[in-house]
Amino acid sequence: MKNVQKIKFVKRRMLLILYDSLVAVISGLITAIMAEWIYVDIDRTYLFLTIAGVSVVEQFVCLFSVRIYRAIVRFLDSYQNFRLVMAFLLLFVVEGATFSLIYSIWSGSPSYGFKAGMLIACMQVSISFVGVIIGRFTYQFLFSKHFQVRYLHNSAHHGKMTASGWQPAEKPKRVMVIGAGWTGKRVISDLKREERYQPVCLLDDDADKQGREIEDVPVVGGLDKIPEMVKEHEIDAIIFAIPTMESSAKKKVINQCVKVCKEVSVLPNLADLVYRADMMSLLRKVNIDDLLGREVIKFDVRSVSEFINGKVVLITGAGGSIGTELSRQIASYAPKKLILLDVYENGIFEVDRELKATYGQKLNLSTEIMSITDAGAMDKLFRENGIELIFHAAAHKHVPLMEHNPEESVKNNVVGTYILASTAMKYKARKMVMISTDKAVNPTNVMGATKRFCEKTVNHFNALTEDTQYCAVRFGNVLGSNGSVIHIFNKQIAAGGPVTVTHPDIIRYFMTIPEAVSLVLQAGTYAAGGEVFILDIGEPVRIVNLAENLIRLAGLEPYKDIDIVFSGLRPGEKLFEELLMNEEGIKKTDNRKIFIGNQSYENDENFRTQYKELVAAAESNDRQKTIEALKKAVPTYKPKE
């Protein structure tokens, strides 16, 4: 098969070279006639032979030197055409020099030879260039028309054999392209080469483009016409092709598209587009990130690299969603040693295998199965490894489970953070960054209350030492995390529904896991000690809207194909989460998406007393006693009855 394809390729290349050579010969003949008539006093036969001979050879050399014959003619773009122009400019220089030399020798006059040579080179190269361009454009046009005719013929008379019998070929999907710019133009060009799609119309808010055409495809209106045009033109698929649009505006447009069309695709952001890339290969289905319209967080890669590079780094909870992404990103900054720690072996096993496959011996990696509540094990780990940076992601996080098991929440979250922070101080680690949550603000559940006390813990230890700098990073829900609402909804949709939402008005803040981790790393570079870093995560999302959009992304209709039912708020759950305490203000950082909360914690003698009472209550395994101890330790904790 490969040999057959290679033979076809060689044949096509030889035919193209033959065509270009014929163009050179014909242009040589035309040039000879014109040169004799205009200026040059040289024998016509000699003139033609020298022009044709030199032109064929030198044109082939110049075109071959810029790899023109490696391009697929029907896919020629502006980049290939630019190379073609450069080849003919080179040809003009080479032919001018060659003809000047030949005719100087022939005439015995260098001055006459130069004038004649440059005139002939100019005429021959110009005529040949026009002939080569016309040939390629004609081939592209005929190929496009032939392809369309062949496909229509196949659609009408052919099909495919299936288990149920002969099936006629499917009609191409009628496509609307959002965006009539350069990207939209390239999308239209690629769509016309695809059997599966038929570009029908474009939409763009630029009034100057409306009413005009791109490759015979009309621009029928602005983006406000999406529902109307989808219905009018019987659109089967929409392609979003405005890579420069801001996230918030893009979110609105894509949400509108998803509501009126089952198949919506997008192209990547402008920074991800490769100039010569095939647009159809970059096309992807709309996902939940697009519908949420989250703006990508930018951070200082150099400062993060300097922060991590050459350091001994410990990640607790490394097998979880955040811990896994922390492991990936930190490994890319070449730490001196990376220590992954988790009590759950399955998750951390996958991370260990992934990093070893990616970095091999380049990464000094150690994977530890242990609990952060084991003080002796933690002491040994710090003593033997000289740990410098700690990213503390280990915690019990599921709200309903922690409501039922408050003792375990305290034992793991509170005690583990205390042991980790005290051990870091003992061995003079440089920095400890703790992962917190928006549920720590005015907590109504056990998980949030324990996290609030963990923030107090790192603040307490930060006041006790100047050797170690402690901080916390507070953010909301992450898309795709273990047990996240996205996973739950997708499983319910796959099972045929219904999708369960706790309350029609419940809202949450969301971010992607890589965004959350980039914030954690940047926070580490900013930390001077005692801060709680907060991310500007944009507008909150109504969970019922999230459920509706996920159903639409599955190609189904909410409340028709998949029902949504409201189950009521779960224990400890509230309608909306807050990122700041009422008594906290915020300070800006160098990153416009990251802020620092002005903490109201008081470092007094009561902290250790509260900690001891919490631990004693948890170890008694008395649920009510543990709740009362949490209320005392976290005054803002107001559990719902």
XYZ file of C-alpha atoms in Angstrom:
641
model
C 0.000 0.000 0.000
C 2.810 2.389 0.910
C 4.574 1.617 -2.384
C 1.406 2.411 -4.355
C 1.029 5.733 -2.541
C 4.679 6.536 -3.152
C 4.325 5.813 -6.885
C 1.259 8.109 -7.046
C 3.193 10.840 -5.266
C 6.155 10.531 -7.670
C 3.819 10.585 -10.689
C 2.078 13.736 -9.493
C 5.392 15.433 -8.761
C 6.755 14.538 -12.211
C 3.590 15.853 -13.884
C 3.940 19.107 -11.957
C 7.618 19.439 -12.937
C 6.683 18.677 -16.554
C 3.985 21.366 -16.468
C 6.386 23.938 -14.996
C 9.012 23.020 -17.603
C 6.450 23.457 -20.398
C 5.535 26.852 -18.954
C 9.239 27.784 -18.972
C 9.593 26.751 -22.614
C 6.469 28.630 -23.709
C 7.452 31.710 -21.722
C 10.899 31.462 -23.328
C 9.355 31.475 -26.816
C 7.097 34.443 -25.976
C 10.025 36.284 -24.416
C 12.242 35.662 -27.449
C 9.597 37.074 -29.800
C 8.954 40.092 -27.585
C 12.660 40.726 -26.950
C 13.487 40.659 -30.659
C 10.602 42.979 -31.403
C 11.313 45.413 -28.574
C 15.060 45.670 -28.211
C 17.385 42.696 -28.536
C 19.363 42.307 -31.769
C 20.212 38.609 -31.491
C 19.394 35.661 -33.753
C 15.887 34.476 -32.898
C 16.753 30.766 -32.830
C 19.745 31.304 -30.556
C 17.682 33.654 -28.426
C 14.885 31.116 -27.992
C 17.195 28.177 -27.313
C 19.205 30.004 -24.673
C 16.115 31.425 -22.960
C 14.223 28.117 -22.984
C 17.222 26.019 -21.961
C 18.376 28.302 -19.165
C 14.813 28.918 -17.947
C 13.872 25.236 -17.660
C 17.014 24.319 -15.717
C 17.216 27.341 -13.449
C 13.494 27.462 -12.787
C 13.538 23.820 -11.679
C 16.555 24.444 -9.418
C 14.994 27.524 -7.794
C 11.592 25.928 -7.248
C 13.171 22.763 -5.916
C 15.466 24.726 -3.586
C 12.489 26.239 -1.716
C 10.707 22.845 -1.608
C 7.795 23.883 -3.830
C 7.412 20.341 -5.149
C 6.852 18.943 -1.652
C 3.621 20.920 -1.223
C 0.218 19.391 -2.011
C -1.117 21.610 -4.771
C -4.786 21.426 -3.790
C -3.865 22.556 -0.249
C -1.734 25.554 -1.251
C -2.105 28.458 1.157
C -0.603 31.930 1.505
C 2.554 30.499 3.077
C 3.210 28.244 0.072
C 2.400 31.071 -2.322
C 4.888 33.286 -0.493
C 7.552 30.637 -1.002
C 6.608 30.527 -4.675
C 7.136 34.293 -4.941
C 10.519 33.989 -3.230
C 11.513 31.232 -5.651
C 10.762 33.432 -8.673
C 12.575 36.407 -7.150
C 15.578 34.127 -6.775
C 15.039 32.948 -10.356
C 15.060 36.553 -11.609
C 18.423 37.216 -9.938
C 19.964 33.974 -11.245
C 18.579 34.334 -14.786
C 19.538 38.005 -14.944
C 23.139 37.121 -14.124
C 23.169 34.137 -16.497
C 21.628 35.938 -19.492
C 23.821 39.013 -18.939
C 26.905 36.800 -19.096
C 25.716 34.850 -22.166
C 24.719 37.914 -24.188
C 27.806 39.866 -23.146
C 29.941 37.076 -24.646
C 27.714 36.851 -27.730
C 27.686 40.573 -28.437
C 31.153 41.395 -27.153
C 29.630 44.299 -25.211
C 29.156 43.885 -21.440
C 26.872 46.933 -21.328
C 24.617 45.612 -24.084
C 24.706 42.105 -22.608
C 23.616 43.348 -19.176
C 20.697 45.373 -20.562
C 19.549 42.528 -22.797
C 20.013 39.915 -20.067
C 18.037 41.836 -17.446
C 15.226 42.651 -19.894
C 14.895 39.030 -20.965
C 15.069 37.755 -17.375
C 12.351 40.194 -16.317
C 10.003 39.207 -19.134
C 10.627 35.468 -18.894
C 10.275 35.265 -15.112
C 7.106 37.369 -15.155
C 5.427 35.279 -17.860
C 6.546 32.014 -16.283
C 5.347 33.113 -12.827
C 1.897 33.938 -14.198
C 1.737 30.575 -15.960
C 2.765 28.616 -12.841
C 0.270 30.466 -10.610
C -2.575 30.068 -13.110
C -1.866 26.356 -13.375
C -1.987 25.809 -9.635
C -5.084 27.925 -9.079
C -6.838 26.174 -11.965
C -5.999 22.788 -10.454
C -7.341 23.872 -7.058
C -10.552 25.149 -8.621
C -11.112 22.051 -10.788
C -10.297 19.717 -7.903
C -12.801 21.511 -5.673
C -15.549 21.363 -8.321
C -14.737 17.741 -9.186
C -14.845 16.800 -5.512
C -18.234 18.460 -5.030
C -19.708 16.830 -8.149
C -18.294 13.435 -7.161
C -19.695 13.725 -3.639
C -23.153 14.769 -4.879
C -23.090 11.837 -7.289
C -22.072 9.449 -4.510
C -24.704 10.872 -2.182
C -27.412 10.327 -4.769
C -26.364 6.905 -6.087
C -24.129 5.294 -3.493
C -24.103 4.336 0.130
C -22.654 1.696 2.382
C -23.478 -1.848 3.381
C -24.468 -2.298 7.030
C -25.720 -5.238 9.080
C -29.293 -4.173 8.319
C -28.683 -3.864 4.582
C -27.700 -1.224 2.078
C -27.871 2.316 3.466
C -27.757 5.444 1.267
C -24.931 7.880 1.963
C -25.703 10.552 4.539
C -26.221 14.114 3.449
C -23.498 16.556 4.462
C -24.189 18.535 7.612
C -25.207 22.120 7.021
C -22.730 24.288 8.911
C -22.876 27.845 10.223
C -19.529 29.480 11.022
C -19.387 32.128 13.764
C -16.787 34.695 12.731
C -16.042 36.049 9.252
C -12.402 36.892 9.911
C -9.242 35.196 8.748
C -9.911 32.151 10.933
C -13.455 31.862 9.602
C -12.147 32.052 6.045
C -9.742 29.190 6.696
C -12.538 27.154 8.270
C -14.710 27.671 5.163
C -11.827 26.589 2.916
C -11.297 23.402 4.906
C -15.013 22.645 5.129
C -15.260 22.707 1.342
C -12.747 19.859 1.201
C -14.717 17.724 3.648
C -17.403 15.277 2.557
C -19.210 15.511 5.880
C -19.873 19.258 5.891
C -21.498 21.901 3.737
C -20.748 25.519 4.773
C -24.016 27.429 4.462
C -23.516 30.832 6.094
C -21.373 32.972 8.385
C -22.254 35.383 11.198
C -20.181 38.356 12.305
C -20.898 41.547 14.256
C -18.774 43.600 11.852
C -21.394 45.491 9.814
C -18.894 45.968 6.958
C -18.752 42.187 6.431
C -22.492 41.573 6.553
C -24.091 41.070 3.146
C -20.763 40.016 1.630
C -19.317 36.579 0.870
C -16.294 34.436 1.697
C -15.675 31.778 -0.956
C -19.314 32.001 -2.088
C -20.598 31.596 1.490
C -22.687 34.625 2.593
C -22.279 36.592 5.830
C -25.953 36.734 6.787
C -25.933 38.887 9.936
C -24.605 39.542 13.427
C -24.273 37.176 16.378
C -27.669 38.257 17.689
C -29.177 36.399 14.713
C -27.941 32.948 15.795
C -31.345 31.400 16.703
C -33.052 32.980 13.699
C -30.393 31.896 11.180
C -30.140 28.357 12.579
C -33.839 27.920 11.938
C -33.917 29.740 8.585
C -30.941 27.861 7.084
C -31.724 24.491 8.726
C -28.318 24.367 10.392
C -27.042 20.996 11.664
C -23.727 22.168 13.165
C -22.127 25.426 14.336
C -18.401 26.168 14.378
C -17.162 28.988 16.610
C -14.179 30.611 14.843
C -13.337 33.805 16.751
C -10.187 32.861 18.730
C -9.610 36.449 19.913
C -12.974 36.884 21.644
C -12.856 37.463 25.412
C -13.963 34.602 27.637
C -17.069 36.327 29.015
C -18.391 37.235 25.549
C -17.439 33.819 24.184
C -19.382 32.176 27.016
C -22.570 34.053 26.061
C -22.278 33.204 22.367
C -21.524 29.512 22.934
C -24.342 29.173 25.462
C -26.691 30.626 22.849
C -25.369 28.196 20.209
C -25.760 25.156 22.482
C -29.408 26.043 23.147
C -30.360 26.034 19.442
C -28.008 23.447 17.906
C -26.970 19.993 19.096
C -23.523 20.003 17.471
C -21.331 22.971 18.405
C -17.553 22.988 17.891
C -14.843 25.513 18.697
C -11.310 26.295 17.633
C -8.581 26.853 20.250
C -7.480 30.263 21.494
C -5.325 32.395 19.218
C -2.129 31.437 21.051
C -2.793 27.763 20.302
C -3.418 28.166 16.572
C -0.571 27.100 14.336
C -0.408 29.151 11.163
C -0.120 26.208 8.788
C -2.348 23.870 10.769
C -5.335 22.137 9.184
C -8.271 23.846 10.889
C -10.410 20.702 10.916
C -7.741 18.849 12.904
C -7.865 21.595 15.566
C -11.641 21.574 15.796
C -13.114 20.162 19.011
C -16.547 19.806 20.517
C -17.710 22.454 22.967
C -17.045 21.376 26.554
C -18.177 22.634 29.937
C -15.137 24.950 30.219
C -16.388 26.887 27.167
C -19.870 27.238 28.638
C -18.536 28.527 31.956
C -16.439 31.131 30.141
C -13.529 30.974 32.580
C -10.688 33.309 31.683
C -7.330 31.537 31.791
C -5.164 32.679 34.678
C -1.810 34.095 33.655
C 1.103 33.749 36.014
C 4.793 34.469 36.135
C 6.448 31.267 34.919
C 9.945 32.563 35.657
C 9.226 33.326 39.324
C 7.534 29.935 39.794
C 10.496 28.200 38.154
C 12.943 29.980 40.455
C 10.719 29.064 43.410
C 10.649 25.318 42.610
C 13.886 24.616 40.742
C 16.515 22.802 42.787
C 14.320 22.463 45.906
C 13.148 19.406 47.848
C 9.348 19.529 47.511
C 6.691 17.588 49.435
C 3.099 17.237 48.146
C 0.546 15.768 50.547
C -2.596 14.245 49.088
C -0.636 13.735 45.869
C -3.066 11.099 44.592
C -6.051 13.449 44.605
C -7.220 15.773 41.839
C -5.330 18.856 43.024
C -2.349 16.829 44.265
C -1.993 15.078 40.919
C -1.920 18.349 38.979
C 0.494 19.846 41.530
C 2.768 16.855 40.918
C 2.659 17.334 37.150
C 3.356 21.056 37.194
C 6.021 20.974 39.914
C 7.843 18.116 38.164
C 8.129 20.314 35.055
C 10.169 22.888 37.024
C 12.981 20.434 37.836
C 12.928 20.201 41.648
C 15.937 18.689 43.387
C 13.625 16.008 44.749
C 9.860 15.543 44.538
C 8.171 13.603 47.346
C 4.601 12.414 46.767
C 2.664 11.494 49.893
C -0.795 9.959 50.251
C -2.527 7.442 52.452
C -4.531 6.095 49.478
C -2.327 3.928 47.279
C -4.329 3.680 44.034
C -4.354 7.384 43.155
C -0.707 7.988 43.993
C 0.310 4.838 42.092
C -1.077 6.356 38.879
C 0.725 9.666 39.465
C 3.990 7.860 40.204
C 3.707 5.823 37.008
C 2.837 8.878 34.897
C 5.769 10.968 36.146
C 8.257 8.111 35.738
C 7.041 7.523 32.182
C 7.360 11.250 31.413
C 10.660 12.116 33.091
C 12.424 8.815 33.755
C 15.739 9.284 35.563
C 15.660 13.067 35.072
C 13.252 13.405 38.009
C 14.343 12.430 41.528
C 11.000 11.032 42.661
C 9.999 9.445 45.962
C 6.496 8.086 46.622
C 5.433 7.592 50.233
C 2.329 5.819 51.536
C 1.670 7.329 54.960
C -0.776 9.454 56.913
C -0.077 13.071 57.796
C -1.600 12.276 61.215
C 1.327 9.964 62.011
C 3.692 12.358 63.832
C 6.558 9.874 64.011
C 6.436 9.066 60.315
C 6.272 12.749 59.406
C 9.246 13.543 61.645
C 11.328 10.835 59.989
C 10.301 12.006 56.499
C 11.419 15.598 57.171
C 14.603 14.550 58.991
C 15.809 12.222 56.229
C 14.916 14.384 53.208
C 15.591 17.988 54.201
C 12.196 19.126 52.859
C 12.146 22.797 51.833
C 8.698 23.371 50.276
C 5.392 21.814 51.325
C 2.157 21.867 49.312
C -0.537 20.545 51.620
C -3.493 19.185 49.614
C -4.401 16.204 51.836
C -7.839 16.491 53.434
C -11.263 14.939 53.786
C -13.365 17.172 51.499
C -16.805 15.644 50.826
C -19.321 17.761 52.738
C -22.142 15.212 53.354
C -19.683 12.514 54.484
C -17.955 14.851 56.894
C -21.319 15.929 58.311
C -21.885 12.301 59.245
C -18.290 11.783 60.431
C -17.136 15.020 62.117
C -14.665 13.164 64.349
C -12.765 11.830 61.319
C -12.808 15.259 59.698
C -11.103 16.730 62.763
C -8.640 13.836 63.081
C -7.535 14.094 59.472
C -7.890 17.775 58.534
C -7.112 19.523 61.815
C -4.643 17.093 63.372
C -2.880 16.380 60.082
C -2.384 20.088 59.317
C -1.145 20.742 62.870
C 1.418 17.907 62.728
C 2.583 18.947 59.260
C 2.934 22.616 60.244
C 4.759 21.858 63.513
C 7.148 19.438 61.783
C 7.862 22.018 59.073
C 8.741 24.538 61.789
C 10.935 22.017 63.641
C 13.021 21.267 60.530
C 12.944 24.860 59.262
C 11.288 24.231 55.905
C 11.174 27.366 53.765
C 7.465 27.527 52.935
C 4.245 25.655 53.515
C 1.248 26.327 51.243
C -2.068 24.902 52.439
C -5.016 24.260 50.105
C -8.178 25.748 51.629
C -11.722 26.222 50.347
C -14.463 28.816 49.955
C -16.474 26.670 52.397
C -14.167 27.917 55.170
C -15.891 31.314 54.964
C -18.807 31.536 57.409
C -18.929 27.726 57.421
C -22.220 25.907 57.776
C -20.672 22.438 57.571
C -18.015 20.403 59.364
C -15.645 20.273 56.425
C -15.641 24.061 56.057
C -15.210 24.552 59.794
C -12.196 22.222 59.947
C -10.638 24.010 56.991
C -11.223 27.325 58.741
C -9.356 26.007 61.758
C -6.583 24.759 59.452
C -6.195 28.350 58.197
C -5.891 29.442 61.825
C -3.285 26.712 62.331
C -0.917 27.872 59.603
C -1.411 31.462 60.748
C -0.537 30.426 64.313
C 2.688 28.685 63.323
C 3.642 31.534 61.015
C 3.648 33.818 64.091
C 5.920 31.425 65.995
C 8.849 31.321 63.563
C 10.680 33.395 61.001
C 12.331 30.350 59.408
C 9.182 29.003 57.753
C 6.588 31.044 55.876
C 3.036 29.690 55.987
C 0.093 30.613 53.759
C -3.232 29.244 52.553
C -4.877 29.345 49.135
C -8.658 29.532 49.081
C -10.754 28.680 46.020
C -14.052 27.090 45.039
C -15.004 23.926 43.214
C -12.727 22.509 40.549
C -14.014 21.056 37.299
C -13.311 17.367 36.907
C -12.193 16.692 40.473
C -12.969 13.343 42.080
C -16.619 13.295 43.101
C -17.335 16.674 41.532
C -20.836 17.598 40.413
C -19.683 17.327 36.764
C -18.846 13.642 37.161
C -22.088 12.970 39.005
C -24.193 14.695 36.352
C -22.410 12.923 33.490
C -23.035 9.530 35.089
C -26.703 10.369 35.594
C -27.035 11.507 31.968
C -25.315 8.342 30.705
C -27.791 6.287 32.760
C -30.727 8.074 31.134
C -31.460 10.424 34.020
C -32.863 12.004 35.946
C -30.219 14.551 36.884
C -30.511 15.541 40.532
C -29.884 19.133 41.642
C -30.258 20.005 45.305
C -31.984 23.382 44.810
C -33.052 25.501 41.780
C -31.233 28.580 43.146
C -27.993 26.978 44.342
C -24.846 28.599 42.896
C -21.162 27.733 42.986
C -17.828 29.158 41.826
C -15.843 26.936 39.465
C -12.333 26.808 38.046
C -10.281 24.217 36.199
C -7.755 22.077 38.053
C -4.746 23.547 36.155
C -5.975 27.056 37.039
C -6.260 26.176 40.703
C -2.783 24.679 40.748
C -1.215 27.623 38.925
C -2.678 29.829 41.660
C -1.222 27.620 44.371
C 2.247 27.810 42.802
C 2.042 31.554 42.292
C 0.863 31.983 45.878
C 3.995 30.215 46.999
C 6.147 32.824 45.281
C 4.154 35.712 46.775
C 3.943 34.332 50.312
C 5.687 36.353 52.976
C 3.841 34.514 55.736
C 0.330 34.468 57.182
C -1.638 35.219 53.998
C -4.795 33.643 52.662
C -4.668 34.015 48.895
C -7.959 34.332 47.038
C -8.620 33.915 43.328
C -10.904 36.197 41.360
C -12.863 33.371 39.763
C -15.449 35.467 37.976
C -19.182 35.004 38.057
C -20.834 32.209 40.079
C -22.661 29.476 38.178
C -26.214 28.286 38.822
C -25.983 24.517 39.186
C -29.279 23.964 37.385
C -27.885 25.836 34.348
C -24.776 23.673 34.538
C -26.945 20.542 34.490
C -28.951 21.836 31.507
C -25.787 22.592 29.540
C -24.274 19.177 30.249
C -27.453 17.546 28.967
C -27.278 19.661 25.789
C -23.593 18.751 25.323
C -24.688 15.123 25.331
C -26.953 15.960 22.371
C -30.137 15.740 24.436
C -32.881 18.150 25.454
C -33.279 19.111 29.142
C -36.662 18.230 30.689
C -37.590 16.358 27.508
C -34.951 13.648 26.973
C -33.423 13.952 30.445
C -35.397 15.272 33.395
C -33.935 17.427 36.195
C -35.274 16.893 39.700
C -34.586 18.901 42.853
C -33.666 16.788 45.858
C -33.245 19.485 48.539
C -30.123 20.853 50.201
C -27.861 18.221 51.724
C -26.665 18.365 55.351
C -24.280 21.289 55.807
C -24.896 22.679 52.321
C -25.776 26.316 51.608
C -27.150 28.045 48.529
C -24.030 30.094 47.826
C -20.386 30.109 48.879
C -18.361 33.137 49.892
C -14.689 33.742 49.241
C -14.092 36.390 51.916
C -15.107 36.890 55.505
C -17.164 40.038 56.098
C -14.412 41.440 58.285
C -11.735 40.733 55.690
C -10.638 43.179 53.037
C -8.481 42.323 50.073
C -5.131 43.519 48.782
C -3.945 43.279 45.201
C -0.921 41.305 44.033
C 1.075 41.523 40.813
C -1.398 39.074 39.311
C -4.742 40.792 38.691
C -6.558 37.514 39.363
C -4.974 36.903 42.775
C -5.779 38.792 45.955
C -4.704 38.582 49.597
C -7.306 38.540 52.345
C -6.532 40.722 55.372
C -6.937 38.086 58.024
C -8.705 38.657 61.312
C -7.158 35.734 63.188
C -5.806 36.471 66.628
C -2.662 34.681 67.734
C -3.324 34.176 71.442
C -3.053 31.480 74.058
C -6.512 30.141 73.232
C -5.349 28.488 70.024
C -3.564 25.555 71.661
C -6.393 25.129 74.158
C -8.911 25.030 71.309
C -6.758 22.534 69.426
C -6.450 20.223 72.426
C -10.189 20.383 73.078
C -10.923 19.608 69.433
C -8.585 16.613 69.410
C -9.981 15.297 72.710
C -13.549 15.610 71.415
C -12.694 13.815 68.186
C -10.838 11.015 69.944
C -13.840 10.472 72.206
C -15.778 9.616 69.032
C -18.665 11.679 70.343
C -20.305 13.454 67.397
C -22.134 16.147 69.374
C -19.118 16.853 71.547
C -16.995 17.304 68.418
C -19.548 19.722 66.905
C -19.570 21.796 70.106
C -15.766 21.920 70.180
C -15.757 23.089 66.544
C -18.270 25.843 67.361
C -16.009 27.074 70.142
C -12.839 26.880 68.058
C -14.443 28.500 64.974
C -16.883 31.220 66.127
C -18.132 31.821 62.558
C -19.224 28.170 62.260
C -23.043 28.106 62.276
C -24.204 24.549 61.554
C -27.670 24.162 60.079
C -30.117 22.212 62.176
